Amino acid sequence: MKQALLLLLLSLFTLGTVIAQSPKIDSLKDQLVERNDPDKIEIYVEMAWLSRDIAPGATVEYGEKALDLASNTGNLELIPKILNFIGIGYRNQGNYPMALQSHRESLLQAEEVGNKVQAGYAYINIANLYFFQGNNLKTLENLAEALEVSEESGDKRLMSYCTQNLGNVYLEEGDYGTALKYQHQTLKLREELADEEGIVSAMYSIGDVYLKRGDLDRALDYYHSGIEKAQAIHYPIMEYMLYQSIGKAYVMMQSDDTNQKALAYLLKAKEGFASFGRSEKGPDLYADIAEVLKKEGEVDEATKYAHEGLLNAKLIGQRSVERRLMGMLAALYEEQGDTAKALTYLNNYVTLDKELDNREQISKQNRLQTNMALTEKEREIIRLESKNSRVLSELKAQQLILLLLGLGLVTLTLFGIYIFRSRKRTEEFNARLVLQNRQIESQKSHIAEVNTELEKKYSELKTTMGRLKTAHKQLLEAEKMVLLGQLTENITHEVMVPVNFIAEKLPPLRQDIQHVIALLAMYKELTPQNAAEILKRIHEMEQSMDLNYSIDEIDQLIEGIEKGTIRTQEIVNGLGSYTKMDNLKWKDADVHDIIVATLRLLRRRSHEHIPVIKHFASDLPLLRCIPGKVSQVMMNIVDNAYQALEGKQDGKIEIFTGLVEGTHEGEDDFIYIRIKDNGVGMSEYTQKHLFEPFYSTKEIGKGVGLGLAISYGIIEEHHGKVKVSSHQGVGTEITIYFPVSGE
């Protein structure tokens, strides 16, 4: 109750100054004086919509006035739209229960008057509320209803809200590819509608996908483009949301220079949100600012912002942000040497963390499931209440008309009979309502029992999932060890060949040099007195050692050692180029460089008789990818090709590259890599299960059957595809397609 009162006071405090900033709302206020009640409804509806971001409290106020006028004038068609606007006002105030009630009433009224489009918007708004509370299943259920309505009605604006919200859900689930697909679809629909504000919102959503995916440059491109458009059309609330997102992007870059940029953008966002009184935006923003200040060594300022953010988080019930700020304050006070406060906040953090992990999510989910389970009963109750209200309104209107017209006694008598019957119907409605309420209470009890059982099952499932994750991690490590062993064997062989070559040259080189040294020593003993004798001995030694042959042999041996040294250096450089591929980052890379570096690591003595013939296309564009992971795919497939050729005298591997251009406008180009061998081939059964985890045709100890499954996952991560063609006794051909842009 206190939280709701404080939010109301905050809305009233900012309402006057904020609304005064909107000339359009002031103009609409002036028109109210000159209009009659039916015309005032549309004006109040427009004022409610314009106030939704800058003053959500005013949205509720204007919506209630429009609702009263619509009810009194019998304008039932507008009621679903008005109720949706009131719900949005409550949502932007952080009052989710009232928002949910308004949107449910809107849904019932829309069904009552046959307004499918407003029913679709009600489903979307209900989905939003479930999304804010972490229930993605219920979110998707309501979005599916909205999507069906949008397809039936052909309403592109409604469709764009569906796709945008679907993108947000898939982003929350970590499915960045699907999220990006829906957000681009949203942008296209908004551009077709020339919806300028909607275009800015879609740019913001696309930027968020790239931000979560770690592609910060692309995220910043969309954010900056969104700000330019928001400023051009005077859409300040989105401008401040974009400032906050840019600040988050710079925080993720983690450098002194970007920390200063992050702080500047976050403070601009803070100033903007404060001017609009959007308290639900405050806690997370204050936490971001405090985090940057802590990195900059501004501990006191960071502590101040963390405290303000914590106060706002508690005020509007943002528990996850509250947990984050408690952990931050514990670290800040520890850095200041205030152990007592640090320990207090740390204990609060641990308590809240356990509460959120063990109870909050399950509690929210059960509460929403209960609400949805009761929806049908509540719909019936609201429908009956609505009919009851309309009956009473009709009675009052009839009474007023009869009094004004002064009808005779017969008319009054008939009217009395009508009232009596109407009241009897009202009593019947009330009796049905009481019965329905009793049924709902009974169902609530049953649902509580079901929820208890669900909690137990959830706990068991969580334990099982933990064990599966541990087993999966161990299997991945085993596959990595097999791959590491293969790489070590290859590298050892590659290095030992030139080293052995050098070692074979050293003994004869040493012998020849020793002969030359002995000959030089005799020249050193030469004097005028013993010249004849020494020269004779020198001549005999030259004849016995064949001096000219020894000199030629020394030159050949040194040349051979030099070649072995150069080959060793090439191997080391090749290994270095592979390890510097920046494996875990998205970047633009040359596919041919990745292939060549991978082939170097796969060479070994058992493969020397198998040629690898490269058919590389010229002028291929750079590929947006994670080079190390693409190399891992190549290594797994090429190594399998080598194994398929074991024991074959005329075996060979061919690698082709090329570009497949998109056939439709806006469709991405694909780079393909085709690995072809003339080995033993595969059966249809093996081809069907080729990329399944744990399926392997290798001997025990040579792999756990995860190599190609991991490769398939990497290809999907890059939004690529793979095609396999194989015939037993003929060979295998595997073609991988990667989109150039990585999307």
XYZ file of C-alpha atoms in Angstrom:
743
model
C 0.000 0.000 0.000
C 2.843 2.383 0.874
C 4.578 1.614 -2.398
C 1.432 2.376 -4.385
C 0.950 5.681 -2.464
C 4.546 6.772 -3.100
C 4.207 5.944 -6.786
C 0.988 7.995 -6.913
C 2.660 10.982 -5.224
C 5.597 10.715 -7.624
C 3.217 10.685 -10.600
C 1.317 13.738 -9.250
C 4.567 15.614 -8.630
C 5.832 15.155 -12.173
C 2.461 15.302 -13.924
C 2.127 19.072 -14.176
C 5.629 19.814 -15.429
C 5.763 16.884 -17.820
C 2.387 17.399 -19.455
C 3.153 21.078 -19.881
C 6.023 20.003 -22.102
C 3.590 18.543 -24.627
C 1.956 21.252 -26.754
C -0.263 18.642 -28.420
C -1.823 17.629 -25.098
C -2.364 21.305 -24.179
C -4.122 21.856 -27.512
C -6.379 18.857 -26.890
C -7.252 20.219 -23.429
C -8.397 23.473 -25.019
C -10.672 21.533 -27.395
C -12.449 19.802 -24.495
C -14.182 23.062 -23.527
C -15.881 23.383 -26.922
C -16.933 19.741 -27.462
C -19.949 17.747 -26.336
C -19.616 14.420 -24.482
C -19.474 12.047 -27.486
C -16.701 14.132 -29.095
C -14.791 14.382 -25.807
C -14.314 10.599 -25.743
C -11.904 10.585 -28.721
C -9.975 13.546 -27.250
C -9.530 11.825 -23.871
C -8.444 8.612 -25.652
C -5.783 10.481 -27.650
C -4.578 12.331 -24.529
C -4.291 8.991 -22.691
C -2.153 7.523 -25.499
C 0.135 10.581 -25.740
C 0.706 10.498 -21.956
C 1.598 6.777 -21.709
C 5.376 7.333 -21.540
C 5.713 10.857 -20.163
C 3.009 10.612 -17.450
C 1.449 7.136 -17.059
C -0.661 8.370 -14.140
C -2.354 10.826 -16.496
C -3.002 7.963 -18.927
C -5.052 6.191 -16.253
C -6.872 9.438 -15.347
C -7.784 10.319 -18.954
C -8.704 6.696 -19.677
C -11.128 6.560 -16.740
C -12.838 9.758 -17.945
C -13.136 8.362 -21.466
C -14.489 5.084 -20.053
C -17.228 6.888 -18.078
C -18.283 8.902 -21.135
C -18.284 5.837 -23.401
C -20.433 3.880 -20.915
C -22.916 6.752 -20.476
C -23.249 7.431 -24.227
C -23.440 3.747 -25.215
C -20.219 3.880 -27.283
C -19.302 0.254 -26.537
C -16.929 -0.137 -29.516
C -14.327 2.148 -27.883
C -14.367 0.494 -24.443
C -11.817 -2.316 -25.262
C -9.325 0.231 -26.609
C -9.763 2.513 -23.581
C -9.263 -0.396 -21.155
C -6.056 -1.378 -22.999
C -4.730 2.196 -22.621
C -5.580 2.223 -18.900
C -3.710 -1.082 -18.498
C -0.635 0.386 -20.246
C -0.756 3.343 -17.833
C -0.833 1.011 -14.834
C 2.000 -1.075 -16.326
C 4.234 1.967 -16.832
C 3.571 2.910 -13.207
C 4.744 -0.551 -12.124
C 1.244 -1.584 -10.938
C 1.093 -4.981 -12.672
C -2.003 -6.420 -10.891
C -4.202 -3.473 -11.967
C -2.685 -3.620 -15.451
C -3.553 -7.325 -15.771
C -7.118 -6.691 -14.589
C -7.605 -3.877 -17.150
C -6.290 -5.950 -20.059
C -8.462 -8.922 -19.124
C -11.532 -6.658 -19.015
C -10.496 -5.288 -22.414
C -10.286 -8.837 -23.793
C -13.790 -9.696 -22.561
C -15.285 -6.458 -23.863
C -13.564 -6.924 -27.236
C -15.037 -10.406 -27.561
C -18.438 -9.041 -26.504
C -18.531 -6.387 -29.278
C -16.587 -8.478 -31.855
C -13.523 -6.182 -31.985
C -10.824 -8.730 -32.941
C -7.999 -6.205 -33.297
C -8.388 -4.845 -29.755
C -8.617 -8.451 -28.507
C -5.252 -9.012 -30.193
C -3.760 -5.977 -28.424
C -5.148 -7.242 -25.107
C -3.410 -10.597 -25.652
C -0.137 -8.752 -26.423
C -0.401 -6.579 -23.303
C -1.136 -9.624 -21.110
C 1.851 -11.383 -22.704
C 4.019 -8.370 -21.794
C 3.044 -8.631 -18.141
C 3.874 -12.349 -18.033
C 7.195 -11.592 -19.741
C 8.104 -8.977 -17.101
C 7.467 -11.604 -14.424
C 9.622 -14.278 -16.101
C 6.900 -16.653 -17.331
C 7.936 -17.164 -20.958
C 5.545 -20.097 -21.468
C 2.469 -17.984 -20.687
C 3.963 -15.137 -22.721
C 4.200 -17.346 -25.796
C 0.676 -18.713 -25.285
C -0.826 -15.203 -25.341
C 1.364 -14.091 -28.238
C 0.169 -17.113 -30.219
C -3.428 -15.919 -29.703
C -2.462 -12.384 -30.779
C -0.619 -13.712 -33.819
C -3.666 -15.700 -34.915
C -5.831 -12.562 -34.612
C -3.331 -10.469 -36.606
C -3.236 -13.052 -39.401
C -7.021 -13.279 -39.567
C -7.497 -9.494 -39.543
C -4.486 -8.669 -41.758
C -3.573 -5.824 -39.360
C 0.140 -5.123 -39.968
C 0.541 -2.898 -36.912
C -0.774 -5.650 -34.640
C 1.468 -8.145 -36.440
C 4.516 -5.916 -35.798
C 3.806 -5.902 -32.043
C 3.528 -9.709 -32.135
C 6.875 -10.185 -33.898
C 8.638 -7.666 -31.647
C 7.447 -9.372 -28.473
C 8.301 -12.816 -29.875
C 11.800 -11.516 -30.575
C 12.091 -10.340 -26.953
C 11.075 -13.784 -25.637
C 13.571 -15.643 -27.815
C 16.275 -13.143 -26.813
C 15.545 -13.919 -23.159
C 15.841 -17.643 -23.981
C 19.264 -17.057 -25.640
C 18.072 -17.980 -29.169
C 19.720 -14.971 -30.836
C 19.153 -16.124 -34.418
C 15.372 -16.464 -34.021
C 15.202 -13.237 -32.005
C 17.040 -11.348 -34.760
C 14.741 -12.813 -37.430
C 11.615 -11.578 -35.635
C 13.074 -8.114 -34.894
C 14.085 -7.591 -38.544
C 10.562 -8.660 -39.530
C 9.242 -6.046 -37.079
C 11.406 -3.331 -38.640
C 10.189 -4.237 -42.141
C 6.505 -4.068 -41.077
C 7.012 -0.709 -39.345
C 8.739 0.692 -42.442
C 5.797 -0.447 -44.610
C 3.442 1.323 -42.186
C 5.679 4.449 -42.088
C 5.433 4.147 -38.280
C 8.355 6.379 -37.241
C 8.112 5.683 -33.501
C 7.740 1.968 -34.201
C 10.873 2.027 -36.406
C 12.900 3.539 -33.540
C 11.584 0.864 -31.167
C 12.517 -1.909 -33.646
C 16.061 -0.485 -34.019
C 16.376 -0.546 -30.229
C 15.268 -4.202 -30.116
C 17.676 -5.256 -32.909
C 20.522 -3.499 -31.095
C 19.658 -5.415 -27.901
C 19.989 -8.745 -29.750
C 23.445 -7.831 -31.043
C 24.397 -6.587 -27.548
C 23.431 -9.896 -25.911
C 25.210 -11.805 -28.717
C 28.429 -9.881 -28.012
C 28.535 -8.083 -31.401
C 29.003 -4.657 -29.813
C 29.890 -2.736 -32.995
C 26.631 -3.690 -34.707
C 24.663 -3.016 -31.535
C 26.103 0.510 -31.353
C 25.311 1.125 -35.049
C 21.612 0.399 -34.460
C 21.522 2.356 -31.181
C 23.059 5.484 -32.741
C 20.752 5.260 -35.783
C 17.800 4.928 -33.407
C 18.868 8.043 -31.449
C 19.130 10.119 -34.631
C 15.617 9.094 -35.671
C 14.188 9.559 -32.153
C 15.578 13.098 -32.014
C 14.236 13.867 -35.487
C 10.652 12.847 -34.571
C 10.885 14.072 -30.936
C 10.529 10.675 -29.226
C 12.452 11.390 -25.993
C 11.600 8.299 -23.934
C 13.133 5.983 -26.579
C 16.089 8.364 -26.896
C 16.865 7.888 -23.180
C 16.383 4.115 -23.385
C 18.903 4.071 -26.260
C 21.353 6.166 -24.192
C 21.175 3.554 -21.427
C 21.781 0.689 -23.880
C 24.791 2.493 -25.409
C 26.134 2.918 -21.886
C 25.747 -0.835 -21.263
C 27.614 -1.576 -24.521
C 30.554 0.615 -23.514
C 30.631 -1.031 -20.057
C 30.992 -4.428 -21.785
C 34.033 -3.139 -23.746
C 35.962 -2.905 -20.430
C 38.586 -0.197 -20.952
C 39.361 3.146 -19.286
C 38.312 5.125 -22.359
C 35.012 3.263 -22.807
C 34.209 3.544 -19.074
C 34.132 7.343 -19.419
C 31.880 7.094 -22.488
C 29.609 4.632 -20.682
C 29.258 6.973 -17.704
C 28.397 9.943 -19.938
C 25.602 8.057 -21.729
C 24.205 6.509 -18.541
C 24.021 9.926 -16.826
C 22.184 11.366 -19.861
C 19.682 8.498 -19.600
C 19.258 9.116 -15.854
C 18.552 12.803 -16.406
C 16.007 12.010 -19.114
C 14.108 9.338 -17.150
C 13.985 11.642 -14.107
C 12.267 14.348 -16.183
C 9.531 11.843 -17.122
C 9.088 10.322 -13.684
C 9.656 6.773 -15.029
C 10.616 5.167 -11.718
C 10.643 1.619 -13.145
C 13.665 2.624 -15.273
C 15.701 3.854 -12.272
C 17.087 0.877 -10.304
C 18.806 -0.938 -13.169
C 20.201 2.346 -14.520
C 21.540 3.367 -11.106
C 23.187 -0.050 -10.786
C 24.926 0.433 -14.175
C 26.172 3.900 -13.123
C 27.432 2.570 -9.782
C 29.277 -0.255 -11.556
C 31.132 2.193 -13.853
C 31.987 4.545 -10.964
C 33.391 1.597 -8.990
C 35.660 0.692 -11.937
C 36.821 4.327 -12.082
C 37.727 4.264 -8.375
C 34.903 6.655 -7.408
C 33.858 4.482 -4.475
C 31.858 7.130 -2.563
C 29.860 8.174 -5.628
C 29.315 4.530 -6.575
C 27.986 3.842 -3.058
C 25.616 6.826 -3.314
C 24.122 5.636 -6.609
C 23.896 2.050 -5.381
C 21.888 3.212 -2.317
C 19.507 5.310 -4.442
C 19.021 2.429 -6.859
C 18.339 0.017 -3.975
C 15.704 2.378 -2.546
C 13.903 2.593 -5.917
C 14.168 -1.177 -6.458
C 12.506 -1.839 -3.096
C 9.868 0.821 -3.828
C 8.636 -0.736 -7.087
C 9.443 -4.356 -6.241
C 12.295 -5.068 -8.695
C 13.761 -7.885 -6.614
C 16.422 -9.093 -9.053
C 17.891 -5.560 -9.304
C 17.655 -5.285 -5.518
C 19.785 -8.449 -5.245
C 22.363 -7.055 -7.695
C 22.668 -3.764 -5.750
C 23.031 -5.530 -2.386
C 25.957 -7.523 -3.762
C 27.474 -4.333 -5.164
C 27.129 -2.477 -1.825
C 28.774 -5.368 0.015
C 31.791 -5.107 -2.331
C 31.899 -1.275 -2.066
C 31.839 -1.247 1.741
C 34.493 -3.975 1.828
C 36.677 -1.784 -0.413
C 36.110 1.145 2.010
C 37.131 -1.024 4.958
C 33.677 -0.910 6.588
C 33.497 -4.624 7.364
C 30.291 -4.402 9.412
C 28.227 -2.829 6.629
C 29.825 -5.084 4.045
C 28.823 -8.149 6.061
C 25.266 -6.818 6.547
C 24.708 -6.299 2.832
C 26.373 -9.602 2.029
C 23.985 -11.440 4.371
C 21.020 -9.605 2.829
C 22.301 -10.523 -0.625
C 22.621 -14.225 0.258
C 19.151 -14.271 1.846
C 17.511 -12.567 -1.137
C 19.433 -14.744 -3.582
C 18.119 -17.909 -1.927
C 14.613 -16.463 -1.807
C 14.634 -15.605 -5.512
C 16.213 -18.910 -6.553
C 14.109 -21.212 -4.367
C 10.726 -19.528 -4.105
C 10.147 -16.389 -6.131
C 10.177 -17.816 -9.639
C 8.065 -20.845 -8.691
C 5.692 -18.619 -6.713
C 5.230 -16.196 -9.604
C 4.697 -18.999 -12.060
C 2.151 -20.715 -9.824
C 0.348 -17.437 -9.172
C 0.064 -16.704 -12.882
C -0.978 -20.297 -13.621
C -3.681 -19.968 -10.984
C -4.902 -16.701 -12.482
C -5.032 -18.196 -15.946
C -6.767 -21.334 -14.665
C -9.476 -19.089 -13.235
C -9.771 -16.956 -16.350
C -12.779 -18.756 -17.752
C -14.690 -18.422 -14.476
C -13.674 -14.776 -14.111
C -14.771 -14.077 -17.675
C -18.194 -15.431 -16.880
C -18.387 -13.325 -13.716
C -17.261 -10.132 -15.468
C -19.641 -10.823 -18.350
C -22.534 -11.214 -15.904
C -21.497 -8.083 -13.987
C -21.312 -6.170 -17.273
C -24.802 -7.344 -18.262
C -26.069 -6.462 -14.789
C -24.568 -2.968 -15.053
C -26.117 -2.408 -18.465
C -29.524 -3.545 -17.185
C -29.344 -1.095 -14.283
C -28.264 1.720 -16.638
C -31.205 0.947 -18.898
C -33.583 1.067 -15.932
C -32.297 4.458 -14.818
C -32.600 5.822 -18.349
C -36.159 4.526 -18.609
C -37.083 6.129 -15.306
C -35.681 9.486 -16.397
C -37.523 9.372 -19.740
C -40.816 8.423 -18.084
C -40.520 11.282 -15.564
C -39.653 13.868 -18.216
C -42.446 12.859 -20.587
C -45.021 12.581 -17.840
C -46.521 9.365 -19.119
C -49.818 8.213 -17.783
C -50.646 5.713 -15.127
C -50.814 2.809 -17.566
C -47.297 3.527 -18.775
C -46.068 3.860 -15.169
C -47.704 0.561 -14.280
C -46.038 -1.186 -17.199
C -42.752 0.419 -16.244
C -43.160 -0.867 -12.670
C -43.729 -4.372 -13.975
C -40.650 -3.998 -16.160
C -38.583 -2.820 -13.197
C -39.851 -5.719 -11.085
C -38.853 -8.247 -13.733
C -35.485 -6.540 -14.292
C -34.767 -6.598 -10.570
C -35.662 -10.259 -10.477
C -33.157 -10.851 -13.313
C -30.555 -8.871 -11.346
C -31.146 -11.062 -8.299
C -30.730 -14.134 -10.494
C -27.446 -12.710 -11.833
C -26.216 -12.043 -8.287
C -27.136 -15.571 -7.216
C -25.190 -16.971 -10.150
C -22.212 -14.791 -9.202
C -22.248 -16.167 -5.640
C -22.354 -19.718 -7.014
C -19.483 -19.001 -9.422
C -17.384 -17.509 -6.584
C -17.881 -20.643 -4.507
C -16.782 -22.793 -7.438
C -13.684 -20.622 -7.893
C -12.746 -20.965 -4.207
C -13.037 -24.751 -4.546
C -10.848 -24.725 -7.645
C -8.271 -22.510 -5.893
C -7.890 -25.156 -3.201
C -7.397 -27.854 -5.827
C -4.876 -25.719 -7.728
C -2.900 -25.130 -4.503
C -2.556 -28.916 -4.102
C -1.458 -29.260 -7.723
C 1.099 -26.456 -7.254
C 2.603 -28.252 -4.245
C 3.077 -31.355 -6.368
C 4.523 -29.233 -9.192
C 7.076 -27.704 -6.805
C 8.183 -31.193 -5.780
C 8.497 -32.297 -9.426
C 10.358 -29.097 -10.259
C 12.905 -29.758 -7.503
C 13.465 -33.308 -8.769
C 13.799 -32.072 -12.349
C 16.314 -29.401 -11.281
C 18.474 -32.067 -9.580
C 18.314 -34.312 -12.653
C 19.227 -31.403 -14.948
C 22.258 -30.647 -12.768
C 23.467 -34.230 -13.114
C 22.912 -34.191 -16.880
C 24.880 -30.942 -17.228
C 27.782 -32.469 -15.276
C 27.754 -35.615 -17.444
C 27.546 -33.527 -20.629
C 30.526 -31.432 -19.524
C 32.575 -34.575 -18.782
C 31.775 -36.027 -22.231
C 32.793 -32.785 -23.937
C 36.078 -32.831 -22.025
C 36.669 -36.433 -23.157
C 36.093 -35.445 -26.796
C 38.475 -32.493 -26.354
C 41.167 -34.822 -24.961
C 40.826 -37.114 -27.996
C 41.161 -34.117 -30.320
C 44.109 -32.806 -28.296
C 45.831 -36.211 -28.566
C 45.388 -36.200 -32.352
C 46.794 -32.674 -32.613
C 49.761 -33.572 -30.406
C 50.516 -36.643 -32.552
C 50.335 -34.572 -35.749
C 52.542 -31.766 -34.432
C 55.097 -34.201 -32.973
C 55.387 -36.016 -36.311
C 55.677 -32.765 -38.273
C 58.478 -31.488 -36.053
C 60.362 -34.814 -35.781
C 60.700 -35.280 -39.572
C 62.967 -32.223 -40.128
C 64.686 -32.774 -36.760
C 65.634 -36.360 -37.736
C 66.748 -35.070 -41.127
C 69.083 -32.593 -39.417
C 70.346 -35.287 -37.001
C 71.308 -37.584 -39.934
C 73.436 -34.833 -41.505
C 75.411 -33.946 -38.398
C 77.842 -37.018 -38.046
C 79.291 -36.845 -41.603
C 79.483 -33.054 -41.318
C 81.429 -33.362 -38.072
C 83.860 -35.900 -39.676
C 84.528 -33.694 -42.745
C 85.090 -30.613 -40.574
C 87.528 -32.552 -38.351
C 89.575 -33.532 -41.471
C 89.704 -29.936 -42.643
C 90.704 -28.768 -39.152
C 93.547 -31.350 -39.087
C 94.729 -30.152 -42.518
C 94.660 -26.521 -41.353
C 96.689 -27.491 -38.278
C 99.459 -28.883 -40.554
C 99.514 -25.631 -42.535
C 99.980 -23.841 -39.237
C 103.142 -25.903 -38.501
C 104.710 -24.891 -41.867
C 108.137 -23.040 -41.582
C 110.984 -22.375 -44.067
C 113.073 -25.033 -42.393
C 110.451 -27.877 -42.591
C 108.543 -26.763 -45.694
C 109.459 -29.744 -47.843
C 108.506 -32.302 -45.243
C 105.239 -30.593 -44.175
C 104.076 -29.989 -47.750
C 104.681 -33.648 -48.518
C 102.531 -34.676 -45.555
C 99.824 -32.161 -46.540
C 99.745 -33.564 -50.063
C 99.451 -37.132 -48.717
C 96.565 -36.105 -46.401
C 94.718 -34.328 -49.224
C 94.976 -37.467 -51.325
C 93.777 -39.745 -48.523
C 90.797 -37.555 -47.501
C 89.838 -36.472 -51.067
C 89.717 -32.763 -50.118
C 87.559 -31.618 -53.051
C 84.904 -34.250 -52.272
C 84.917 -33.292 -48.551
C 84.407 -29.607 -49.375
C 81.477 -30.426 -51.711
C 79.988 -32.754 -49.101
C 80.237 -30.069 -46.378
C 78.356 -27.628 -48.621
C 75.612 -30.217 -49.345
C 75.263 -31.192 -45.670
C 74.913 -27.543 -44.546
C 72.327 -26.970 -47.264
C 70.352 -30.001 -46.024
C 70.491 -28.788 -42.403
C 69.318 -25.361 -43.549
C 66.296 -26.901 -45.315
C 65.401 -28.903 -42.194
C 65.632 -25.746 -40.073
C 63.395 -23.790 -42.478
C 60.804 -26.597 -42.446
C 60.789 -26.626 -38.621
C 60.311 -22.837 -38.606
C 57.371 -23.155 -41.040
C 55.695 -25.703 -38.746
C 56.129 -23.479 -35.685
C 54.826 -20.427 -37.591
C 51.838 -22.423 -38.830
C 51.009 -23.532 -35.306
C 51.369 -19.933 -34.126
C 48.977 -18.657 -36.794
C 46.415 -21.246 -35.720
C 46.652 -20.369 -32.019
C 46.264 -16.656 -32.841
C 42.905 -17.131 -34.574
C 41.136 -15.280 -31.744
C 38.980 -18.375 -31.291
C 36.191 -17.026 -29.101
C 35.401 -13.744 -30.896
C 33.267 -12.905 -33.901
C 35.378 -11.316 -36.630
C 35.743 -11.075 -40.392
C 38.099 -13.899 -41.484
C 39.522 -15.403 -44.689
C 38.079 -18.913 -45.155
C 41.151 -20.063 -47.097
C 43.494 -19.039 -44.235
C 41.380 -21.100 -41.804
C 41.475 -24.164 -44.102
C 45.254 -23.990 -44.710
C 46.031 -23.549 -40.984
C 43.821 -26.536 -40.131
C 45.411 -28.784 -42.782
C 48.883 -28.041 -41.414
C 47.824 -29.410 -38.032
C 46.372 -32.591 -39.549
C 49.494 -33.700 -41.476
C 51.253 -36.785 -40.165
C 53.271 -39.721 -41.515
C 50.235 -41.956 -42.010
C 48.666 -39.246 -44.179
C 51.674 -38.392 -46.358
C 50.555 -40.649 -49.197
C 47.095 -39.004 -49.286
C 47.148 -35.779 -51.340
C 44.856 -32.874 -50.449
C 43.883 -31.008 -53.608
C 42.576 -27.478 -53.028
C 40.161 -25.878 -55.529
C 39.864 -22.408 -53.976
C 37.575 -19.794 -55.547
C 39.070 -16.389 -56.206
C 37.769 -13.108 -54.727
C 35.775 -14.722 -51.919
C 34.488 -12.124 -49.402
C 35.542 -12.270 -45.763
C 33.304 -14.446 -43.571
C 31.781 -13.085 -40.340
C 32.483 -15.982 -37.964
C 34.345 -17.360 -34.946
C 37.495 -18.635 -36.770
C 38.546 -21.164 -34.148
C 35.146 -22.870 -34.208
C 35.062 -22.984 -38.024
C 38.530 -24.572 -37.870
C 37.177 -27.157 -35.395
C 34.440 -28.099 -37.902
C 37.038 -28.463 -40.687
C 39.338 -30.532 -38.460
C 36.587 -33.024 -37.525
C 35.374 -33.513 -41.122
C 38.830 -33.691 -42.772
C 40.130 -36.086 -40.076
C 37.149 -38.373 -40.761
C 38.032 -38.214 -44.481
C 41.612 -39.288 -43.706
C 40.306 -42.236 -41.678
C 37.983 -43.243 -44.515
C 41.052 -43.467 -46.820
C 43.222 -45.650 -44.552
C 44.765 -48.517 -46.548
C 43.682 -47.071 -49.924
C 46.574 -46.605 -52.387
C 44.960 -44.065 -54.727
C 43.095 -42.163 -52.003
C 42.749 -38.393 -52.228
C 40.887 -35.511 -50.599
C 39.572 -32.520 -52.538
C 38.462 -29.240 -50.940
C 36.337 -26.787 -52.938
C 35.239 -23.266 -51.970
C 32.820 -20.874 -53.645
C 30.062 -18.292 -53.243
C 26.295 -18.807 -53.584
C 24.564 -15.474 -54.094
C 21.125 -14.777 -52.613
C 18.325 -15.185 -55.143
C 15.954 -12.628 -53.568
C 16.452 -9.023 -52.545
C 17.734 -8.796 -48.971
C 18.734 -12.500 -48.901
C 22.268 -13.136 -47.641
C 25.087 -14.629 -49.753
C 26.592 -17.954 -48.608
C 30.206 -19.197 -48.715
C 30.405 -22.958 -49.174
C 33.225 -25.380 -48.262
C 32.983 -28.845 -49.868
C 35.201 -31.725 -48.577
C 35.240 -34.716 -50.950
C 37.054 -38.068 -50.572
C 37.097 -41.346 -52.537
C 37.123 -43.510 -49.399
C 34.882 -46.305 -48.160
C 31.714 -44.173 -48.042
C 28.810 -44.481 -45.593
C 25.627 -46.489 -45.365
C 22.249 -44.759 -45.328
C 21.886 -45.617 -41.625
C 25.206 -43.932 -40.789
C 24.267 -40.847 -42.824
C 20.958 -40.568 -40.962
C 22.680 -40.635 -37.541
C 25.909 -38.863 -38.556
C 25.418 -35.723 -36.460
C 23.722 -37.344 -33.468
C 25.570 -37.150 -30.114
C 27.349 -40.385 -29.068
C 26.923 -42.050 -32.474
C 30.345 -43.285 -33.643
C 31.775 -45.937 -35.978
C 35.248 -45.611 -34.425
C 36.883 -48.155 -32.146
C 36.440 -47.757 -28.387
C 38.961 -45.252 -27.021
C 39.226 -43.234 -30.252
C 36.323 -40.878 -29.564
C 32.958 -40.634 -27.823
C 30.880 -39.712 -30.880
C 30.598 -35.997 -30.137
C 32.950 -34.510 -32.771
C 30.425 -34.181 -35.606
C 27.593 -33.372 -33.163
C 29.670 -30.448 -31.873
C 30.440 -29.454 -35.474
C 26.720 -29.438 -36.307
C 26.076 -27.187 -33.303
C 28.807 -24.772 -34.469
C 27.279 -24.644 -37.976
C 23.853 -23.848 -36.465
C 25.419 -21.191 -34.228
C 26.696 -19.509 -37.424
C 23.190 -19.861 -38.999
C 24.664 -22.173 -41.632
C 23.600 -25.531 -43.020
C 25.268 -28.799 -44.034
C 24.597 -31.278 -46.851
C 25.937 -34.880 -46.949
C 26.197 -37.167 -50.003
C 27.857 -40.584 -49.673
C 27.903 -43.957 -51.446
C 29.601 -47.067 -50.085
C 32.725 -47.954 -52.055
C 32.635 -44.611 -53.917
C 33.281 -41.909 -51.334
C 31.751 -39.064 -49.349
C 31.042 -35.404 -50.089
C 30.147 -32.974 -47.260
C 29.227 -29.360 -48.092
C 28.976 -26.641 -45.441
C 27.227 -23.318 -46.139
C 27.984 -20.225 -44.003
C 26.108 -16.902 -44.437
C 28.645 -14.168 -45.233
C 27.211 -11.775 -42.652
C 27.030 -14.442 -39.933
C 23.240 -13.888 -39.542
